[in-house]
Amino acid sequence: MNFDPRFSGRKFASVGTRPIRPDGIDKVTGRARYGADFNMAGQLVGRILRSPHAHAVIKSIDTSKAEKLAGVKAVITAKDLPDLTDGDAAMYDILDNSMARKKALYDGHAVAAVAAIDARTARQALKLIEVDYEVLPHITDVDEAAHHHAPLINDQVYTEGLEEKPAKPSNITKRTQFGHGDVHKGFAEADFVVERSFKTEQTHQGYIEPHACVASVNADGTADLWVCTQGHFVYRQHCAQLLGLEASKLRVTSSEIGGGFGGKTHVWAEPVALALSRKAGRPVKLVMTRDEVFRASGPTSATSIDVKIGARKDGTITAAEATLRYSCGPYAGSWAEIGAMTAFACYKLENVKTVGYEVLVNRPKTAAYRAPSAPMAAFAVESVVDELAKELGMDAVDFRIKNAAQEGTRSSYGPVYGPIGIGPTLEAVKNHPHMKAPLKANQGRGMACGFWFNFGGQTCTDLNIGMDGSVSLAVGTVDVGGSRASLSLVAAEELGIDYSQVKAIVADTSSLGYNDMTDGSRGTFSSSMATISAARNAIKILRERAAQTWDIPVEDVVWEKGHAIAKGEKYGNLSPLSLKEIAASSGKTGGPIAGHSELVADGAGVSFATHICDVEVDPETGSTRVIRYTVVQDAGKAVHPTYVEGQYQGGAAQGIGWALNEEYIYGKDGRLQNAGFLDYRIPVCSDLPMIDTQILEIPNPNHPYGVRGVGETSIVPPLAAIANAVSNAVGVRMTHIPMSPPRILAALDAEREG
Amino acid sequence: MVEVTLWGSLSAVAGGKAKHEIEAKDIRELFRKLAEQYPGIEPWIDRGIAVAIDGTIYRDTWSKELPEGAEIFLLPRLAGG
């Protein structure tokens, strides 16, 4: 890394202000171009044939009738996407998920695809493809799939992470374990122990924009892909590898994104679109329907979690233990592993143990969903923490404050923490007026904490100064939440100019060096570091040009508030040169002025949040309404506070939907019953209260401005906070998410029946 | 010489030991020496291992130096959303 990333504690002029986002007008006027808004001359319409079976051998596929239909230009199966993954198991799974090779592994799994002159012809062609299936027994429930007698999804899978290699294959792909101390000893020291089991159902990220792309493979081996994605460089790598293309010859351009939340971090239909284009010799546009999005892309895990926590009478937790089973879809994943790492991360524990099991099921391939795996683990743990506080007769916030992790605490997943914000978020909640507001009948209040790691990663940025003094900033991290605005603020801050002088764009893969995708809350963290570095490189050139203009040594020129200043009494008559003035004469002082940066932005700061939630439950219908909600979260430094607040509110809103209504419902036939927004109910504005936010700023020591990631942590506490609120409202501990009306009524009935 | 702690599953392919004394100046050398000593670790390194140095997690900076006496913890490389 070519610059010092350490926190400097500087004062800010631009960072921390709230200007309008550069992409705002296009978005509210409908001019912004999303994935499905790209078109090319002569493009065909792509459509995918999907398995109606949850688990079936593909004995044969006859495409001859479809190929003969007038208007059909290409039909492909797995044979058109040969295995080029060279032993890379994760890429093979992505390939098999894009187009089933031997078996259909879930309802909705792609088995063939067509490209035709219009959508009607493409749909007709799909009906003419004959697939001979041998239907196999299927399994969709995470607990049933983990049983040794469950139908095997892949008979080559033997559980990893056991001391001895198991003798028989299993649907459990991996066991992981974290912790320290001795939980048996810890529980023996406890005066109170609470132990419960929990379930959470599978949910979809619910992005409003379906997956969409236009692929164009040219006869000379070059190709273009316009696509809605969280990481166009990653999509380029995936597609190039899967199709045998040279990465440099495949240019990928990212569109605006109508939500991703982790679901657009690896390819789904894009390799299919490219393979269709390659075969047809024409561009192919492929847009998933909402039904396809639900059946064949990105849900999170369904889970089954057991938690046990013990504490002494004085409120000190003596031991904590959890066993977590997470569904992965039909391919190996590491979702329970993340749950096992995050489960107890908020607490200072001497004795802690978590064990995770990754479980295969006949459901779509699990994808990341905003702080993936952490919300479910937090739901189970924070529910037991709340119950234990009641057993102890302690206030729920005070109990958490007493046991909160702090700087120097060994985290439950291993390392010792640096400066962290869990304590300050809890103190802020304790003093928040929301905690003192009165409640009415049938209302309950809950609170809960949450943790997420945050990442950095490979990042590349270009900053170009025009001859008129305006600045263009080309970044490679897709803007999913306002990062073009925040990065423009950072460039303005470093250069000492006004925000309005900076225009940030997301560059395509041929215009900039490689960037990891926008995930792990890394967009603003990583690209701000690269932008600071690029701006400082540009300032070095600006100083050189000023020195040249004045004919003095560059060491005597400093950069202050957007101007080059000659330092020293001997230069008393030299007026400062503005960025605009230096830019205007750049043609005669050495040519264009630019700053470039490529770096690995490691050292992301972990982040914590505490949420408060009030609900009202109708005891006759079981319907729940969130009536007040408050988010308190550590941002490190809020570069653009409005968009930080937006991330806090968005995470809470998604969590509210997950907690109360959203779930994948499968029939006994293994088919998804509710693949649409009418039957899979995400919250709409009228379901939500105004979500209040409070930003705390405990600087990340590994970023020049103290920035931490903010995008994901906000979805971690809501399931637990709402479950605690509902449990307090109805007087029954809720252990199954979502807490839909039938589930709440069932819990109340069970309580009445004893 | 630095002391490195492996997470539970990784220690299973490193002789069942969680703590290891390794002579390594940076993350690259640490991975190389671990793989020499325990070849079973190599596929895990290929899949991605993060290194926490005094609590700060490094995923890709293999040139990061390992200060004498620092707490070094190996973790799975995680997915984000």
Short mmCIF file of C-alpha atoms in Angstrom, two decimals, chain A residues 435-711:
data_model
loop_
_atom_site.label_atom_id
_atom_site.label_comp_id
_atom_site.label_asym_id
_atom_site.label_seq_id
_atom_site.Cartn_x
_atom_site.Cartn_y
_atom_site.Cartn_z
CA MET A 435 -36.89 3.33 26.22
CA LYS A 436 -38.97 5.49 28.57
CA ALA A 437 -42.04 6.02 26.38
CA PRO A 438 -45.22 4.48 27.82
CA LEU A 439 -46.81 1.40 26.23
CA LYS A 440 -50.50 0.58 25.87
CA ALA A 441 -52.40 -2.70 26.12
CA ASN A 442 -51.23 -5.45 23.73
CA GLN A 443 -48.02 -3.54 23.10
CA GLY A 444 -44.51 -4.73 23.90
CA ARG A 445 -41.00 -3.36 23.70
CA GLY A 446 -37.88 -5.30 22.77
CA MET A 447 -34.26 -4.49 22.16
CA ALA A 448 -31.33 -6.45 20.82
CA CYS A 449 -27.71 -6.12 19.74
CA GLY A 450 -25.97 -7.13 16.54
CA PHE A 451 -22.48 -7.49 15.11
CA TRP A 452 -20.91 -7.65 11.67
CA PHE A 453 -17.28 -7.93 10.58
CA ASN A 454 -17.14 -5.59 7.52
CA PHE A 455 -14.54 -6.20 4.81
CA GLY A 456 -12.13 -4.31 2.62
CA GLY A 457 -10.58 -5.79 -0.49
CA GLN A 458 -8.96 -5.08 -3.83
CA THR A 459 -9.76 -1.59 -5.06
CA CYS A 460 -8.69 0.63 -7.94
CA THR A 461 -9.61 4.27 -8.57
CA ASP A 462 -8.77 6.98 -11.12
CA LEU A 463 -9.11 10.70 -10.48
CA ASN A 464 -8.84 12.99 -13.51
CA ILE A 465 -8.68 16.78 -13.35
CA GLY A 466 -10.18 18.51 -16.38
CA MET A 467 -8.71 21.69 -17.86
CA ASP A 468 -11.65 23.62 -16.41
CA GLY A 469 -10.80 22.41 -12.91
CA SER A 470 -13.66 19.93 -12.65
CA VAL A 471 -12.79 16.49 -11.35
CA SER A 472 -13.99 13.13 -12.60
CA LEU A 473 -13.64 10.17 -10.31
CA ALA A 474 -13.80 6.68 -11.80
CA VAL A 475 -14.38 3.93 -9.26
CA GLY A 476 -14.80 0.19 -9.68
CA THR A 477 -17.11 -0.58 -6.77
CA VAL A 478 -20.77 -0.65 -7.84
CA ASP A 479 -22.79 2.06 -6.11
CA VAL A 480 -25.47 0.21 -4.13
CA GLY A 481 -26.29 2.85 -1.54
CA GLY A 482 -25.04 6.31 -2.44
CA SER A 483 -21.29 5.71 -2.61
CA ARG A 484 -20.83 8.00 -5.63
CA ALA A 485 -21.95 10.86 -3.38
CA SER A 486 -19.77 9.81 -0.45
CA LEU A 487 -16.71 9.26 -2.66
CA SER A 488 -17.22 12.66 -4.30
CA LEU A 489 -17.22 14.16 -0.81
CA VAL A 490 -13.96 12.37 -0.04
CA ALA A 491 -12.34 13.64 -3.26
CA ALA A 492 -13.56 17.16 -2.50
CA GLU A 493 -12.21 16.88 1.04
CA GLU A 494 -8.75 15.82 -0.04
CA LEU A 495 -8.45 18.31 -2.91
CA GLY A 496 -9.99 21.14 -0.88
CA ILE A 497 -12.64 21.93 -3.50
CA ASP A 498 -16.42 22.02 -3.57
CA TYR A 499 -18.46 18.79 -3.87
CA SER A 500 -20.16 20.18 -6.98
CA GLN A 501 -16.81 20.16 -8.82
CA VAL A 502 -16.53 16.37 -8.54
CA LYS A 503 -18.39 13.86 -10.72
CA ALA A 504 -18.07 10.20 -9.77
CA ILE A 505 -18.83 7.33 -12.14
CA VAL A 506 -18.61 3.54 -11.95
CA ALA A 507 -16.13 2.56 -14.68
CA ASP A 508 -16.44 -0.59 -16.79
CA THR A 509 -14.03 -3.50 -16.51
CA SER A 510 -11.91 -2.39 -19.47
CA SER A 511 -11.37 1.11 -18.10
CA LEU A 512 -10.02 0.40 -14.65
CA GLY A 513 -8.00 -2.20 -12.75
CA TYR A 514 -9.70 -5.05 -10.93
CA ASN A 515 -12.05 -4.32 -8.04
CA ASP A 516 -13.63 -6.80 -5.68
CA MET A 517 -17.39 -6.55 -5.59
CA THR A 518 -19.42 -4.27 -3.37
CA ASP A 519 -20.08 -6.64 -0.47
CA GLY A 520 -19.14 -6.87 3.17
CA SER A 521 -20.10 -3.19 3.62
CA ARG A 522 -16.91 -2.33 1.77
CA GLY A 523 -17.99 0.13 -0.96
CA THR A 524 -17.36 3.42 0.81
CA PHE A 525 -14.69 2.02 3.16
CA SER A 526 -12.49 0.63 0.38
CA SER A 527 -13.10 3.09 -2.42
CA SER A 528 -12.73 6.07 -0.07
CA MET A 529 -9.29 4.77 0.85
CA ALA A 530 -8.40 4.44 -2.84
CA THR A 531 -9.91 7.87 -3.56
CA ILE A 532 -7.86 9.48 -0.79
CA SER A 533 -4.77 7.82 -2.20
CA ALA A 534 -5.57 8.86 -5.79
CA ALA A 535 -6.32 12.44 -4.71
CA ARG A 536 -3.03 12.68 -2.82
CA ASN A 537 -1.20 11.41 -5.92
CA ALA A 538 -2.94 14.11 -7.97
CA ILE A 539 -2.03 16.76 -5.37
CA LYS A 540 1.62 15.75 -5.71
CA ILE A 541 1.39 16.56 -9.44
CA LEU A 542 -0.53 19.78 -8.76
CA ARG A 543 2.26 20.90 -6.44
CA GLU A 544 4.88 20.04 -9.05
CA ARG A 545 3.04 22.07 -11.68
CA ALA A 546 2.78 25.06 -9.36
CA ALA A 547 6.48 24.79 -8.52
CA GLN A 548 7.24 24.70 -12.23
CA THR A 549 5.05 27.75 -12.83
CA TRP A 550 6.78 29.66 -10.07
CA ASP A 551 10.20 28.16 -10.82
CA ILE A 552 10.77 27.21 -7.20
CA PRO A 553 11.52 23.82 -5.54
CA VAL A 554 8.45 21.59 -5.15
CA GLU A 555 9.40 21.01 -1.50
CA ASP A 556 8.47 24.65 -0.89
CA VAL A 557 4.93 24.18 -2.22
CA VAL A 558 2.13 22.94 0.02
CA TRP A 559 -1.51 22.16 -0.78
CA GLU A 560 -4.11 23.92 1.37
CA LYS A 561 -7.84 24.40 0.81
CA GLY A 562 -7.71 23.75 -2.93
CA HIS A 563 -4.64 25.93 -3.57
CA ALA A 564 -0.93 25.54 -4.06
CA ILE A 565 0.87 27.86 -1.66
CA ALA A 566 4.53 28.82 -1.75
CA LYS A 567 5.76 28.49 1.82
CA GLY A 568 8.31 30.88 3.21
CA GLU A 569 8.83 34.62 3.49
CA LYS A 570 10.93 34.71 0.34
CA TYR A 571 7.77 33.86 -1.64
CA GLY A 572 5.68 36.56 -0.04
CA ASN A 573 4.61 38.11 -3.33
CA LEU A 574 3.39 34.87 -4.88
CA SER A 575 -0.40 34.57 -4.86
CA PRO A 576 -1.72 31.07 -4.21
CA LEU A 577 -2.62 29.10 -7.34
CA SER A 578 -6.02 27.46 -7.32
CA LEU A 579 -6.67 23.97 -8.65
CA LYS A 580 -8.62 25.60 -11.46
CA GLU A 581 -5.70 27.85 -12.42
CA ILE A 582 -3.18 25.00 -12.37
CA ALA A 583 -5.56 22.84 -14.43
CA ALA A 584 -6.11 25.60 -17.00
CA SER A 585 -2.38 25.78 -17.77
CA SER A 586 -1.77 22.02 -17.49
CA GLY A 587 -1.30 21.67 -21.26
CA LYS A 588 1.81 23.83 -21.01
CA THR A 589 3.18 22.41 -17.75
CA GLY A 590 3.34 18.72 -18.60
CA GLY A 591 -0.08 17.65 -19.82
CA PRO A 592 -3.07 16.06 -18.10
CA ILE A 593 -3.25 15.93 -14.32
CA ALA A 594 -4.52 12.72 -12.79
CA GLY A 595 -4.16 10.59 -9.72
CA HIS A 596 -4.35 6.82 -9.72
CA SER A 597 -4.53 4.32 -6.92
CA GLU A 598 -4.60 0.57 -6.66
CA LEU A 599 -4.57 -1.00 -3.23
CA VAL A 600 -5.92 -3.67 -0.94
CA ALA A 601 -8.09 -1.91 1.60
CA ASP A 602 -7.62 -4.25 4.53
CA GLY A 603 -8.24 -3.34 8.16
CA ALA A 604 -12.00 -2.81 8.04
CA GLY A 605 -13.43 -2.06 11.46
CA VAL A 606 -16.02 -4.37 13.01
CA SER A 607 -19.35 -2.76 13.69
CA PHE A 608 -22.09 -3.07 16.31
CA ALA A 609 -25.67 -1.87 16.56
CA THR A 610 -28.42 -1.92 19.16
CA HIS A 611 -32.07 -1.59 18.15
CA ILE A 612 -35.25 -0.77 20.08
CA CYS A 613 -38.65 -1.86 18.81
CA ASP A 614 -42.24 -1.38 19.98
CA VAL A 615 -44.97 -3.61 18.56
CA GLU A 616 -48.70 -4.00 18.98
CA VAL A 617 -50.13 -7.51 18.61
CA ASP A 618 -53.81 -8.16 17.94
CA PRO A 619 -54.54 -11.16 20.20
CA GLU A 620 -57.53 -12.19 18.07
CA THR A 621 -55.77 -12.32 14.71
CA GLY A 622 -52.11 -12.59 15.69
CA SER A 623 -51.35 -9.64 13.43
CA THR A 624 -48.37 -7.55 14.53
CA ARG A 625 -47.68 -3.92 13.78
CA VAL A 626 -44.36 -2.21 14.47
CA ILE A 627 -45.32 1.12 16.02
CA ARG A 628 -41.90 2.57 16.85
CA TYR A 629 -38.37 1.59 15.87
CA THR A 630 -34.96 3.07 16.74
CA VAL A 631 -31.54 2.12 15.34
CA VAL A 632 -28.32 3.04 17.15
CA GLN A 633 -25.17 2.05 15.26
CA ASP A 634 -21.47 2.85 15.15
CA ALA A 635 -20.41 4.16 11.73
CA GLY A 636 -16.81 4.95 12.56
CA LYS A 637 -17.26 8.15 10.54
CA ALA A 638 -20.43 8.95 8.60
CA VAL A 639 -19.10 10.38 5.31
CA HIS A 640 -22.61 11.26 4.11
CA PRO A 641 -24.88 11.00 7.18
CA THR A 642 -28.13 10.90 5.19
CA TYR A 643 -27.07 7.79 3.31
CA VAL A 644 -25.74 6.20 6.48
CA GLU A 645 -29.15 6.79 8.03
CA GLY A 646 -30.70 5.29 4.89
CA GLN A 647 -28.62 2.15 5.35
CA TYR A 648 -29.73 1.93 8.98
CA GLN A 649 -33.38 2.34 8.00
CA GLY A 650 -33.13 -0.08 5.07
CA GLY A 651 -31.62 -2.83 7.18
CA ALA A 652 -34.28 -2.37 9.83
CA ALA A 653 -37.07 -2.42 7.20
CA GLN A 654 -35.77 -5.66 5.68
CA GLY A 655 -35.44 -7.13 9.16
CA ILE A 656 -39.02 -6.20 10.00
CA GLY A 657 -40.26 -8.08 6.91
CA TRP A 658 -38.12 -11.08 7.75
CA ALA A 659 -39.25 -11.11 11.37
CA LEU A 660 -42.97 -10.83 10.74
CA ASN A 661 -43.95 -12.17 7.32
CA GLU A 662 -41.38 -13.31 4.81
CA GLU A 663 -40.76 -17.02 4.23
CA TYR A 664 -40.30 -19.55 1.45
CA ILE A 665 -43.16 -22.05 1.63
CA TYR A 666 -42.62 -25.43 -0.02
CA GLY A 667 -45.29 -28.02 -0.77
CA LYS A 668 -44.86 -31.70 -0.10
CA ASP A 669 -43.93 -32.00 -3.79
CA GLY A 670 -40.86 -29.87 -3.13
CA ARG A 671 -42.19 -26.97 -5.20
CA LEU A 672 -42.12 -23.37 -4.03
CA GLN A 673 -45.68 -22.26 -3.32
CA ASN A 674 -45.26 -18.50 -3.05
CA ALA A 675 -42.90 -17.29 -5.79
CA GLY A 676 -44.33 -13.78 -6.08
CA PHE A 677 -44.75 -10.60 -4.07
CA LEU A 678 -48.49 -11.22 -3.56
CA ASP A 679 -47.82 -14.38 -1.57
CA TYR A 680 -44.33 -13.59 -0.31
CA ARG A 681 -45.00 -10.46 1.66
CA ILE A 682 -42.24 -7.87 1.97
CA PRO A 683 -43.08 -4.74 3.96
CA VAL A 684 -44.41 -1.71 2.12
CA CYS A 685 -44.33 1.88 3.37
CA SER A 686 -47.70 1.59 5.09
CA ASP A 687 -46.38 -1.35 7.16
CA LEU A 688 -43.54 0.67 8.63
CA PRO A 689 -43.20 3.46 11.15
CA MET A 690 -40.61 6.20 10.59
CA ILE A 691 -37.42 4.45 11.64
CA ASP A 692 -35.40 6.71 13.92
CA THR A 693 -31.62 6.57 13.77
CA GLN A 694 -28.71 7.60 15.92
CA ILE A 695 -25.22 7.54 14.40
CA LEU A 696 -22.31 6.94 16.77
CA GLU A 697 -18.77 7.60 15.56
CA ILE A 698 -16.08 5.47 17.18
CA PRO A 699 -13.24 5.85 14.64
CA ASN A 700 -11.76 2.84 12.88
CA PRO A 701 -8.02 3.19 13.54
CA ASN A 702 -7.26 1.64 10.13
CA HIS A 703 -8.90 4.29 7.93
CA PRO A 704 -7.63 7.89 7.51
CA TYR A 705 -11.10 9.28 8.34
CA GLY A 706 -12.10 6.50 10.77
CA VAL A 707 -14.69 4.97 8.40
CA ARG A 708 -16.23 1.58 9.17
CA GLY A 709 -18.71 -0.21 6.92
CA VAL A 710 -22.35 0.59 7.64
CA GLY A 711 -24.48 -1.34 5.14
#
